[in-house]
Coordinates of C-alpha atoms in Angstrom, one line a residue:
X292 CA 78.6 -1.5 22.3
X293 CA 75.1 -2.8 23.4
X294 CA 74.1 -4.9 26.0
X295 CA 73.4 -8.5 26.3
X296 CA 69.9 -9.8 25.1
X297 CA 67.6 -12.2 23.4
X298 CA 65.8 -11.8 20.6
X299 CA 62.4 -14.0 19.5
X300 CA 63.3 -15.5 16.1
X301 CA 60.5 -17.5 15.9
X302 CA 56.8 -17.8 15.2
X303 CA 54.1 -17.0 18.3
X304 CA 51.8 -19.2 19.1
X305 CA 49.1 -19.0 21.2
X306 CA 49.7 -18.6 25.0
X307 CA 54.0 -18.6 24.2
X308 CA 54.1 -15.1 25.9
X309 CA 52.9 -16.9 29.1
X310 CA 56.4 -18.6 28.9
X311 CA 58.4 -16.1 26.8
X312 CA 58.1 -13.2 29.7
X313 CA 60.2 -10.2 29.5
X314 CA 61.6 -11.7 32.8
X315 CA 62.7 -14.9 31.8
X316 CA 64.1 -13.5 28.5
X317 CA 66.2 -11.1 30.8
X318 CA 67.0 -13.5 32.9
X319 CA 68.1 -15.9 29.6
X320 CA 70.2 -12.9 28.5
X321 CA 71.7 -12.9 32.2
X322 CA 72.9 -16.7 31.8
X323 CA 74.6 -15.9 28.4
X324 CA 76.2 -13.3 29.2
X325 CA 77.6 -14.9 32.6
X326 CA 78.2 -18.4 31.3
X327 CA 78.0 -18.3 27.5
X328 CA 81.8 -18.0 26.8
X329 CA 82.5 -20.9 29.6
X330 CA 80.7 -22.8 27.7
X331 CA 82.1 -22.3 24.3
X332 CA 85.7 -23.5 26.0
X333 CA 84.1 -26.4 27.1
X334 CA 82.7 -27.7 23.9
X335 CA 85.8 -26.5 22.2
X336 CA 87.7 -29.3 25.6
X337 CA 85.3 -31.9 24.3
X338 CA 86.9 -31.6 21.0
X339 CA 90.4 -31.8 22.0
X340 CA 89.5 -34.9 24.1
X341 CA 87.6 -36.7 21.3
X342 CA 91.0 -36.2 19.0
X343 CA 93.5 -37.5 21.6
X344 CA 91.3 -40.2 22.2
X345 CA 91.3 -41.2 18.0
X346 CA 94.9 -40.2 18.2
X347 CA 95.6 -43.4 20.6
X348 CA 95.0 -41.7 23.8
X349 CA 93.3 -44.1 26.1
X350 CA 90.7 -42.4 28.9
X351 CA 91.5 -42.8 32.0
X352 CA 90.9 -41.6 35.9
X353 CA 92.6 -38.2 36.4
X354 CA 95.6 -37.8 38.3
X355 CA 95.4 -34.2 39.1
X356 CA 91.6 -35.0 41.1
X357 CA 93.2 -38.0 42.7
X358 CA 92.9 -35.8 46.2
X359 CA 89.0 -35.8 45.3
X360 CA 88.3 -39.3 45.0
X361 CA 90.7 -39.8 48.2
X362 CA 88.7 -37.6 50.2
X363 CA 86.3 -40.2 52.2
X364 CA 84.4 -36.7 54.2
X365 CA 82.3 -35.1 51.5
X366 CA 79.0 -36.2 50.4
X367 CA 76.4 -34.5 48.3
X368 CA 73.1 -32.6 49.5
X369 CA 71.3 -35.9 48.3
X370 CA 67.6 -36.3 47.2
X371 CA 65.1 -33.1 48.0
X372 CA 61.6 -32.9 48.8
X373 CA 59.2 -36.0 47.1
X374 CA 62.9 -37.4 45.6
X375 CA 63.5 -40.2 48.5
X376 CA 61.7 -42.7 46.7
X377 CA 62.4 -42.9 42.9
X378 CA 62.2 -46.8 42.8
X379 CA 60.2 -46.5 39.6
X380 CA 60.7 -43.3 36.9
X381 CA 58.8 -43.1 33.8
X382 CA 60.5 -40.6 30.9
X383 CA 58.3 -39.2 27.9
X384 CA 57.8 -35.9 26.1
X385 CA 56.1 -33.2 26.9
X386 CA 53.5 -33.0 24.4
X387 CA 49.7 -32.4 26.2
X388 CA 48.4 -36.2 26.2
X389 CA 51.6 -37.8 27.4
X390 CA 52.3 -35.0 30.2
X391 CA 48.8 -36.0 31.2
X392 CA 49.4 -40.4 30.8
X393 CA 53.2 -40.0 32.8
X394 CA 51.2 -37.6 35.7
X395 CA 48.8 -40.6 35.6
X396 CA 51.2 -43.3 35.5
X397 CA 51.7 -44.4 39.0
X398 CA 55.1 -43.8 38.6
X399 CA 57.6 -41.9 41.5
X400 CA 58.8 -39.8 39.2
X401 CA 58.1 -38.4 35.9
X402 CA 61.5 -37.5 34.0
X403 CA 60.1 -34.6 31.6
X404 CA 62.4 -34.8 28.5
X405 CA 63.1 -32.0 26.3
X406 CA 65.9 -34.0 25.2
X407 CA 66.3 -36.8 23.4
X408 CA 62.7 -38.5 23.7
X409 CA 61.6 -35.0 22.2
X410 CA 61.9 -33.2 18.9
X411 CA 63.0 -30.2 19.7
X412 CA 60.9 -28.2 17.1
X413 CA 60.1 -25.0 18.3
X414 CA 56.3 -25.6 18.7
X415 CA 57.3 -28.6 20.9
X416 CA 59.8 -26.7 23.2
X417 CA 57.4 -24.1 24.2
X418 CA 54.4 -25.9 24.2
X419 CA 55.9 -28.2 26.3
X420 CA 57.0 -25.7 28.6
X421 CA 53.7 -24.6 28.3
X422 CA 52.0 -28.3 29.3
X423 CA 54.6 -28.2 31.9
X424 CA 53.1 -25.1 33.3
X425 CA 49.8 -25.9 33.3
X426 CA 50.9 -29.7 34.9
X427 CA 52.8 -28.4 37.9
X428 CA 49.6 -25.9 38.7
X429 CA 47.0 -29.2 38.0
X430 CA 45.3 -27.2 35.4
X431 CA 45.8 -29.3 32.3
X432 CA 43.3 -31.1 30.6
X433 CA 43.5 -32.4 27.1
X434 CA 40.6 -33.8 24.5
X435 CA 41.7 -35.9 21.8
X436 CA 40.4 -35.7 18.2
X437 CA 38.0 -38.7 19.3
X438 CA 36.7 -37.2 21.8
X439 CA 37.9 -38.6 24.9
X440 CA 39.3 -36.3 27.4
X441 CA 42.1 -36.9 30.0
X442 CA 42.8 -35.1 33.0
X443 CA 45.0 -35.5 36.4
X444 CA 44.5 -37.9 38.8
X445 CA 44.6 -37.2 42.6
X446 CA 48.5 -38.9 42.9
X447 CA 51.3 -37.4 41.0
X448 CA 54.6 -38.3 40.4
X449 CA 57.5 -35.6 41.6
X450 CA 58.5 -34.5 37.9
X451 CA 62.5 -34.0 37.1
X452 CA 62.5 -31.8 33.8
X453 CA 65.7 -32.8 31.5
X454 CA 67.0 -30.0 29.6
X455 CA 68.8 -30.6 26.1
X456 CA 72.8 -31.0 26.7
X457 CA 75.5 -28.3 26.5
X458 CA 76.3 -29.0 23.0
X459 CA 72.4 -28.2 21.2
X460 CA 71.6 -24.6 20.2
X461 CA 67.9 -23.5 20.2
X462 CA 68.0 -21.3 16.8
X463 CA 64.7 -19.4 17.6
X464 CA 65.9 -17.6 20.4
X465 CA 69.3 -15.7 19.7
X466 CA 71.8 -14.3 21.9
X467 CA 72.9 -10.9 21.1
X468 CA 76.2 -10.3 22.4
X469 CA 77.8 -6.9 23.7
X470 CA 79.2 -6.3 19.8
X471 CA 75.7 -6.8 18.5
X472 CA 76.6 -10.2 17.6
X473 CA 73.6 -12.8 16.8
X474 CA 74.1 -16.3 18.0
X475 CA 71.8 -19.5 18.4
X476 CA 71.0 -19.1 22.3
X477 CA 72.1 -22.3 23.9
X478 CA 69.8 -25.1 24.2
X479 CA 70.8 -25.5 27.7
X480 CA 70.3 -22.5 29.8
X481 CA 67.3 -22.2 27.1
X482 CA 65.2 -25.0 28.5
X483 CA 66.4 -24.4 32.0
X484 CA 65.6 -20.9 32.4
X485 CA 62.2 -21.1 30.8
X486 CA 61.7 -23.9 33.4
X487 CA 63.0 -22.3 36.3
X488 CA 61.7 -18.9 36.1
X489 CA 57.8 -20.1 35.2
X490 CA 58.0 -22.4 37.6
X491 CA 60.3 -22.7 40.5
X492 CA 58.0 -21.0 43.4
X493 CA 54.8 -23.3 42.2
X494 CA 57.4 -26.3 43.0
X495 CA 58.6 -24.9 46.5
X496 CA 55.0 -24.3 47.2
X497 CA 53.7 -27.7 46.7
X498 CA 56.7 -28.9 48.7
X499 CA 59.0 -30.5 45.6
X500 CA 61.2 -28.1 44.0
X501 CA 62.5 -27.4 40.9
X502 CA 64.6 -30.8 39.9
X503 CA 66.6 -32.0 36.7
X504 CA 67.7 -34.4 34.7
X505 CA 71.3 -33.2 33.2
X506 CA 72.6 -34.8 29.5
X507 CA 75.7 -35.9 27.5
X508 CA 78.2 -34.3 29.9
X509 CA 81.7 -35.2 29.6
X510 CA 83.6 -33.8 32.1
X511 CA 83.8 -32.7 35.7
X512 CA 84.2 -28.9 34.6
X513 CA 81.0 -29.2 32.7
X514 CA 79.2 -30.4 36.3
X515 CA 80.7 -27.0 37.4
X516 CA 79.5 -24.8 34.9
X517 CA 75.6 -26.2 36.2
X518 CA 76.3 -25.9 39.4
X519 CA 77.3 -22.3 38.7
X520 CA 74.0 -21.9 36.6
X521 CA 71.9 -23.3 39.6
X522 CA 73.6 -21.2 42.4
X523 CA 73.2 -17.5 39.9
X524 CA 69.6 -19.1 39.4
X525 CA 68.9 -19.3 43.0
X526 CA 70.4 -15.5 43.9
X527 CA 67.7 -14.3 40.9
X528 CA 65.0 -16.2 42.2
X529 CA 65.6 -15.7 46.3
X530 CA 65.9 -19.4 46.4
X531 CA 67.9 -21.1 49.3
X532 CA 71.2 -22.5 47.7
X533 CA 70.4 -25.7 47.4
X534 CA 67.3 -25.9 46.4
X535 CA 67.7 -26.6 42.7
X536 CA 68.8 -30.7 42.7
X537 CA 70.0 -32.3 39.5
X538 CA 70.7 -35.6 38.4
X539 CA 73.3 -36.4 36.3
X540 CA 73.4 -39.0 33.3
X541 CA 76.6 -40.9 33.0
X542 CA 75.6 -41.7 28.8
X543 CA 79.4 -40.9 27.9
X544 CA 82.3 -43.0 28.3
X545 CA 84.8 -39.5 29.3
X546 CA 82.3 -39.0 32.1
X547 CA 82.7 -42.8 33.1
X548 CA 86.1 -42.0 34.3
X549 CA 84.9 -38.4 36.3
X550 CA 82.3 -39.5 38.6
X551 CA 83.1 -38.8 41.5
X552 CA 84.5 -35.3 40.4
X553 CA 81.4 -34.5 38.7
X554 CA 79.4 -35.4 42.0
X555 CA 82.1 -33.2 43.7
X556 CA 81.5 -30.3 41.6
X557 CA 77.3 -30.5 41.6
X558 CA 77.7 -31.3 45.5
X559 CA 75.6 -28.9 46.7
X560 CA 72.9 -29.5 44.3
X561 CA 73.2 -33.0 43.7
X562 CA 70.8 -35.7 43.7
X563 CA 72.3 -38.7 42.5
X564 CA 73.7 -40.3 38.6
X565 CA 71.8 -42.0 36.4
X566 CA 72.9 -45.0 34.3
X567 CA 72.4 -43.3 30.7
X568 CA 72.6 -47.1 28.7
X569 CA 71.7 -46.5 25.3
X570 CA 73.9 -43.0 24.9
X571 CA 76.9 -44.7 26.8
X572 CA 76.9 -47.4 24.1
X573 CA 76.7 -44.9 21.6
X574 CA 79.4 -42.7 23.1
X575 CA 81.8 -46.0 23.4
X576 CA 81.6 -46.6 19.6
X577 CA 82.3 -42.8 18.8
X578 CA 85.1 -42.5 20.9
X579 CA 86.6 -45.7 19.5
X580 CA 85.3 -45.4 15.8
X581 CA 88.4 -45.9 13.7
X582 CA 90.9 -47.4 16.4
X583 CA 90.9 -50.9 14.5
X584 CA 89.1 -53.8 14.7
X585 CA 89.7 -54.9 18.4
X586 CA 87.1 -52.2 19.1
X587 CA 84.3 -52.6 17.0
X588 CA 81.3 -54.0 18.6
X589 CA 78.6 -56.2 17.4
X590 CA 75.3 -56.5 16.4
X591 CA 73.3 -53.7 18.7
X592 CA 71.3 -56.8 20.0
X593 CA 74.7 -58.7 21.5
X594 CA 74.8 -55.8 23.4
X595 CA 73.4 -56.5 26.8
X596 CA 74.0 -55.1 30.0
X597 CA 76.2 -58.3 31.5
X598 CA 79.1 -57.5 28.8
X599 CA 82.2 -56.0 30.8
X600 CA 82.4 -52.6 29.5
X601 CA 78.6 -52.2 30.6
X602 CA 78.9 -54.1 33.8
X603 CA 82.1 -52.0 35.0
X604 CA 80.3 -48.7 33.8
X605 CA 77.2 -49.9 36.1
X606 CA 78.8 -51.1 39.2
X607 CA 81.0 -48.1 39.5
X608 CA 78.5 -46.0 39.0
X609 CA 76.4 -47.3 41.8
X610 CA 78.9 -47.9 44.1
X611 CA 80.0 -44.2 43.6
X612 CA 77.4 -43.2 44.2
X613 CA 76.2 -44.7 47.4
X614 CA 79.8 -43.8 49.2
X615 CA 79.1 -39.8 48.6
X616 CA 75.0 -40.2 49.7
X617 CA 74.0 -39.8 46.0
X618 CA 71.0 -42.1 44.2
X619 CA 71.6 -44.3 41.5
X620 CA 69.3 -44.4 38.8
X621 CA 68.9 -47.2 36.5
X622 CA 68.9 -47.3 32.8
X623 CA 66.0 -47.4 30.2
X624 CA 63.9 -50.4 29.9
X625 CA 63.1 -49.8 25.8
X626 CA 60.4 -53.2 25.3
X627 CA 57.2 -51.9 25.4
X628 CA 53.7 -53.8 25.7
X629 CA 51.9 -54.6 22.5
X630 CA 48.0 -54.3 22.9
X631 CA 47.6 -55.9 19.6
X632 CA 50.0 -59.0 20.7
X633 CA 50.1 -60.6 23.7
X634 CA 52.7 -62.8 22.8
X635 CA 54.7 -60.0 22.5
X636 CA 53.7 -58.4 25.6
X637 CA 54.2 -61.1 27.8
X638 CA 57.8 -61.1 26.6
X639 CA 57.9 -57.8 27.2
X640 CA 57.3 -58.4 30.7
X641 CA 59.2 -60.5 31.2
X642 CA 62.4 -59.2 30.2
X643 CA 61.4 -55.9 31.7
X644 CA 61.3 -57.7 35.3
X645 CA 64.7 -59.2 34.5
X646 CA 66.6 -56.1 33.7
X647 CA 64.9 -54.7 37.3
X648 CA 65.4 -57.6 39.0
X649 CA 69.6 -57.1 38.1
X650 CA 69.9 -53.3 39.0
X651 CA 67.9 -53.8 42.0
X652 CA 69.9 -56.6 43.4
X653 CA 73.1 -54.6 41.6
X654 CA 72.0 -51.4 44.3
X655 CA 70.2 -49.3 42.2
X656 CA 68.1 -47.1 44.4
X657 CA 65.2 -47.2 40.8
X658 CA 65.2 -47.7 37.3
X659 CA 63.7 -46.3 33.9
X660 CA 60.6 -47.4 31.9
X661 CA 59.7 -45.6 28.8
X662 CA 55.7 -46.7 28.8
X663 CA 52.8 -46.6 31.9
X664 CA 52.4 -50.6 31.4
X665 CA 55.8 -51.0 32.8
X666 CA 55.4 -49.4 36.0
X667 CA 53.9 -52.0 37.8
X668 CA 56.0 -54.6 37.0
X669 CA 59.0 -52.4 37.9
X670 CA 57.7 -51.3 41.0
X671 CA 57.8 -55.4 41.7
X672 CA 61.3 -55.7 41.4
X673 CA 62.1 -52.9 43.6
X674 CA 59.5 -53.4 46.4
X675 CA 61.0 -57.3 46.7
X676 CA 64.5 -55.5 47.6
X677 CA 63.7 -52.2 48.8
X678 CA 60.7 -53.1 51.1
X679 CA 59.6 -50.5 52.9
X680 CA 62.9 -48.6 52.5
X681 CA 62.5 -45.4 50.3
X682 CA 66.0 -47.0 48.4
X683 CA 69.0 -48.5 49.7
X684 CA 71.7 -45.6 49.6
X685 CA 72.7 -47.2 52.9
X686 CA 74.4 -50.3 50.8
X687 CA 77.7 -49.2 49.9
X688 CA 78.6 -51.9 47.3
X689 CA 82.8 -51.8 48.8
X690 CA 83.0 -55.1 46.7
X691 CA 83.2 -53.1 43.9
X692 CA 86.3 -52.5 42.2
X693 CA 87.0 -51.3 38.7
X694 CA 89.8 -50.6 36.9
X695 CA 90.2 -47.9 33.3
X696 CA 90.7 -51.6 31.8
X697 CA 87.1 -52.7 32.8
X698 CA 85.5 -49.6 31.6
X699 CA 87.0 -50.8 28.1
X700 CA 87.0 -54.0 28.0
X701 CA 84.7 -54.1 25.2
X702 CA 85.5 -58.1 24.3
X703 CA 81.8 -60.2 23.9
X704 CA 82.3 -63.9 23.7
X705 CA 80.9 -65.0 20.5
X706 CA 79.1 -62.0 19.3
X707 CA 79.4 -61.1 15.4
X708 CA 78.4 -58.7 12.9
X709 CA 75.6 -60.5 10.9
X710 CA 74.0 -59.3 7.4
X711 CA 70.6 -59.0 9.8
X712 CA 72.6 -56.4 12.3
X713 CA 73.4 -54.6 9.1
X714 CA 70.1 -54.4 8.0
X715 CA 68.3 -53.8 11.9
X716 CA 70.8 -50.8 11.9
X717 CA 69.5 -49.4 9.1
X718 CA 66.0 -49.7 9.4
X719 CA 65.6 -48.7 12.8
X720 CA 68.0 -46.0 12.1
X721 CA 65.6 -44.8 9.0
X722 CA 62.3 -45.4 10.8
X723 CA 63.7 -43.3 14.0
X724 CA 64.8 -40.5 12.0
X725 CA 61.5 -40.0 9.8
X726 CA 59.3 -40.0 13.3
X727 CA 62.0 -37.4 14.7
X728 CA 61.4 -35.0 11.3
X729 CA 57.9 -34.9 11.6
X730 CA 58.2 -34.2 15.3
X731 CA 57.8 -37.1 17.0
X732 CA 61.0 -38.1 19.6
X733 CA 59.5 -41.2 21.0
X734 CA 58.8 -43.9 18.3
X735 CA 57.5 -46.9 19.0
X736 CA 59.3 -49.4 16.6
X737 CA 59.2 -52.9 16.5
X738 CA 58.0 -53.0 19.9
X739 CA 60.1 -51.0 21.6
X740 CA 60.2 -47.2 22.9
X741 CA 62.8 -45.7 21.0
X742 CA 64.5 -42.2 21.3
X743 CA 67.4 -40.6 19.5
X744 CA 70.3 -43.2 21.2
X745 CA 68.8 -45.8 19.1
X746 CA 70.0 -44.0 15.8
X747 CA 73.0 -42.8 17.1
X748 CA 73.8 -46.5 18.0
X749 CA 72.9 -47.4 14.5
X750 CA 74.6 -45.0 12.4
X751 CA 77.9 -45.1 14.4
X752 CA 78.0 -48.6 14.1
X753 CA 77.5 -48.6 10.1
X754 CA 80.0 -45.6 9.9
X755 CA 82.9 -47.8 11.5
X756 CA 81.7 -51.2 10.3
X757 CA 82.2 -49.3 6.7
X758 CA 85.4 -47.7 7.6
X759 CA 87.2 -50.4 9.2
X760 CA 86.0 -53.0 6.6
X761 CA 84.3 -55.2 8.9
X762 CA 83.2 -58.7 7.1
X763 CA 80.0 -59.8 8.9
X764 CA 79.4 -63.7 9.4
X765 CA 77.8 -64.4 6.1
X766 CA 81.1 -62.7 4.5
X767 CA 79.6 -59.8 3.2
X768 CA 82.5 -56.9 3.4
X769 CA 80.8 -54.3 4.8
X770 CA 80.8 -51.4 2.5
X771 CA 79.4 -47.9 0.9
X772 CA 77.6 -49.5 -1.8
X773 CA 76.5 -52.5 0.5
X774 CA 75.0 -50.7 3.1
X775 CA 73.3 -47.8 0.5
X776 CA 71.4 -51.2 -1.4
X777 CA 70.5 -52.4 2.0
X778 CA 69.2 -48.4 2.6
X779 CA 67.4 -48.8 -0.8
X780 CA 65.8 -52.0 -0.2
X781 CA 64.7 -51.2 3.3
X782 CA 62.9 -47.8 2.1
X783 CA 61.1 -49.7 -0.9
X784 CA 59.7 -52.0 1.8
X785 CA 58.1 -49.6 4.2
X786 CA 54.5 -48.4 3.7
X787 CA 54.4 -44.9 2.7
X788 CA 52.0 -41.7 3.3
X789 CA 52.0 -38.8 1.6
X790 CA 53.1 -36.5 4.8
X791 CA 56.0 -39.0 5.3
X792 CA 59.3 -37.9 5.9
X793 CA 61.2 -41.2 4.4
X794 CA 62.7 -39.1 1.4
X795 CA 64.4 -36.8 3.5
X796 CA 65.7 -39.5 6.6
X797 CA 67.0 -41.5 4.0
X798 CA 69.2 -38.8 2.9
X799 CA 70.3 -37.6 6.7
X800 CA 71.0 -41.6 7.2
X801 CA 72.6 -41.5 3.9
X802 CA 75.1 -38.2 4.9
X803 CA 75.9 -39.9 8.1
X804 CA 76.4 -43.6 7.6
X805 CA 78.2 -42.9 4.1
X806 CA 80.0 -40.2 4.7
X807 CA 83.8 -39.4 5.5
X808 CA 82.7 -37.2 8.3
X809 CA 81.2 -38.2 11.3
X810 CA 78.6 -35.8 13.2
X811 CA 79.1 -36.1 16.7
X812 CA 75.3 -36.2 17.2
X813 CA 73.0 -36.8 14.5
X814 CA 70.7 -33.9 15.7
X815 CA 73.5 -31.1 14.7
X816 CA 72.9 -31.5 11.0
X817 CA 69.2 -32.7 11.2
X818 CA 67.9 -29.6 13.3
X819 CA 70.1 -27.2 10.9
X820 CA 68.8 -28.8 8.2
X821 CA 65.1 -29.4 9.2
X822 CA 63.8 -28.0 12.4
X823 CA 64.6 -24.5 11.5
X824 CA 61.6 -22.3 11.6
X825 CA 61.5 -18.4 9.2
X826 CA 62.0 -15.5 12.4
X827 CA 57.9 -13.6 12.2
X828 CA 58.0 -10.9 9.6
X829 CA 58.9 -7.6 10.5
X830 CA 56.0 -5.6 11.3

């Protein structure tokens, strides 16, 4: 028998044992051997859930936490230090230049995402942790290839670091267990311990703290197991308990239904939910994939925030929220200004303002952008309700009242599956996919700020248009064949480079559109597949 510990399976590059300290490897090996099994039985829950669900089994508000939600006396610890104020949050990667554009963004907040705005190559992980470093200290600088150089400003946003969810494994790191057992560490307590342990004292010091941004949960339990991370974390570090805040993303629909349990569990480290949009969508059409035609949705674009299922998800969430003392975060804002075309910029704008100007009159206490020319008109929306007011926790929204019905009323008046939704899926599908192999998580496409949502979205949706035989308007049956010529003729059409990575997302897009089996996230195959790096050579 030997004891618990991580091994370096992957390449060093310059500065990585800055974050890749004997401590913090210890201290990784601590997390896996306290939580590792935990977490195994809760992917393995997620599993069982997903097949009742496709056996017929409808989600719904648990009976056995009814005494929870009952419970009008407890409340959550609520924002910390420089988190009062979050009326305007912009997300991005962690890659040198865009650490330095969010720090410079005006923005309240900076949501760093090692998730899914991020590659999660090994050179990015730990040179992001790296940039984070060197950010939180004011250090980092950065001189692009033309010469211009970029540092901090004298106003920074308080950053939130998002970690990669429960369900990613980081392959360069493994977990050796007390059998001598090798295992992919997990993604999770990857990300967060790296974080924590370079950086948690710089945070207290400058009077924030160490915050975060929590993914694709699905259950109360899995609220838990965090807030069992955080409070080990805390006893390691000789941090008060409670000094580690988290925000959760509500992006699936189980966790729709486990709110307020999940705010229970992470109470004494809680900061508020966020509205995950894009992922929630995605997570509704998974769930639902092959229950028959009254639960296919249409064409990603028919897809707005006023349909039911996506206004009951919303209003519940902030109205949750506000009865326990918790913030409610908006969702992403994905349009994008367009240097090259005003036209397009201006619309931009415009329909920016009007998805701000409906979560801040909805409650929200801020919102999302994805790009530093959104801020501002953002911040509009949310000054002309909040005012002075850091947010408006105090409004308790009681109007609100939602039933498991709303959540899944997934009915839109009108809205079809059209030959052009078809071929949208597919190409932004494709063109996401080839930016994500060659390392880039946030694409700009078509004008708008794209992440990995957007491809789940639009394989999930070809998947069960194919395997429910969905006819669109034009009455094209949708099928195999079908969609593979619209995949051909879409490739043939792009311009190509001779570093692209077209070849191989068409034959990821391929495996998961085409396929019987359906991935529960596209980034399980794709990082097996292609994000793998060879472990150094022994010496």
């Amino acid at each position: 028998m030997c004891h618990t510990r991580i091994e370096i399976a992957g390449p060093l590059g310059d500065r990585y044992d800055e974050i890749l300290t004997d401590d913090a490897l210890a201290f990784l090996a601590l997390l896996h051997r306290r939580f590792a099994g935990t977490r195994a039985e809760l992917l393995h829950a997620r599993q069982e859930r997903a097949e009742a669900i496709a056996a017929g089994a409808d989600p719904g508000f648990l009976p056995e936490t009814r005494a929870i939600r009952e419970d009008p006396s407890w409340r959550v610890a609520g924002p910390g230090p420089g988190l009062d104020d979050r009326r305007v949050e912009i997300t991005g990667p962690t890659d040198r230049k865009m650490t330095i554009n969010a720090m410079n963004s005006g923005a309240k907040v900076w949501l760093a995402d090692h998730e899914d705005a991020n590659t999660p190559t090994w050179a990015n992980m730990i040179e992001g942790q790296l940039n984070l470093k060197d950010a939180i200290r004011g250090t980092i600088a950065y001189t692009s290839p033309e010469g211009r150089e970029y540092r901090l400003g004298e106003t920074t946003p308080t950053i939130v670091f998002r970690p990669r969810g429960w369900h990613l494994v980081e392959s360069h790191l493994l977990h050796v267990d007390p059998h001598g057992h090798r295992h992919p560490a997990s993604a999770s307590l990857v990300d967060f311990a790296l974080y924590v342990l370079t950086n948690a004292r710089a945070l207290v010091e400058s009077g924030s703290g160490p915050y975060l941004y929590l993914p694709k949960m699905e259950s109360h339990l899995e609220a838990r197991l965090w807030d069992e991370v955080f409070t080990l974390a805390e006893e390691h570090l000789g941090l008060d308990h409670g000094t580690i805040r988290a925000t959760m993303l509500i992006e699936t629909l189980p966790a729709a239904f486990e709110m307020e349990e999940m705010l229970y569990e992470l109470r004494d480290h809680c900061a508020g939910l966020n509205a995950g949009r894009w992922d929630y969508i995605f997570s509704m059409i998974k769930c639902y994939r092959a229950r028959g035609a009254a639960h296919v949705l249409p064409d990603r674009s028919e897809i707005g925030m006023t349909v039911p299922f996506m206004r009951a998800y919303t209003e519940l969430l902030v109205s949750t929220c506000h009865r326990r003392g918790a913030q409610a975060i908006g969702g992403m804002s994905a349009f994008i200004p367009n240097r090259r075309d005003p036209e397009a910029t201006e619309r931009a704008l415009a329909r920016v303002a009007a998805d701000k100007r409906r979560e801040a009159g909805d409650g929200f206490d801020g919102s999302w952008v994805a790009h530093p020319g959104l801020v501002e008109v953002a911040r509009a929306e949310f000054d002309a309700v909040l005012g002075d007011r850091p947010n408006q926790m105090d409004r308790r929204r009681d109007d609100v009242h939602v039933t498991a019905e709303d959540l899944l009323d997934v009915r839109i008046e009108g809205a079809q599956v059209t030959a052009a939704g078809v071929r949208a899926n597919v190409a932004a599908g494709l063109r996401y996919v080839e930016s994500w192999l060659r390392g880039t998580g946030a694409a700009a496409i078509d004008n708008l700020m794209e992440d990995v949502a957007t491809a789940e979205i639009s394989r999930s949706q070809l998947w069960q248009w194919i395997r429910l035989r969905v006819v669109t308007a034009e009455g094209n049956l949708v099928t195999p064949s079908y969609v593979g010529r619209v995949l051909d003729q879409v490739l043939a059409g792009l311009p190509r480079a001779e570093a692209d990575r077209f070849d191989d997302a068409a034959e990821l897009m391929r495996e998961l559109c085409l396929g019987e089996d359906f991935p529960t996230f596209l980034t399980l195959p794709a990082y097996a597949r292609f994000l793998r790096e060879p472990a150094p050579a022994a010496a």
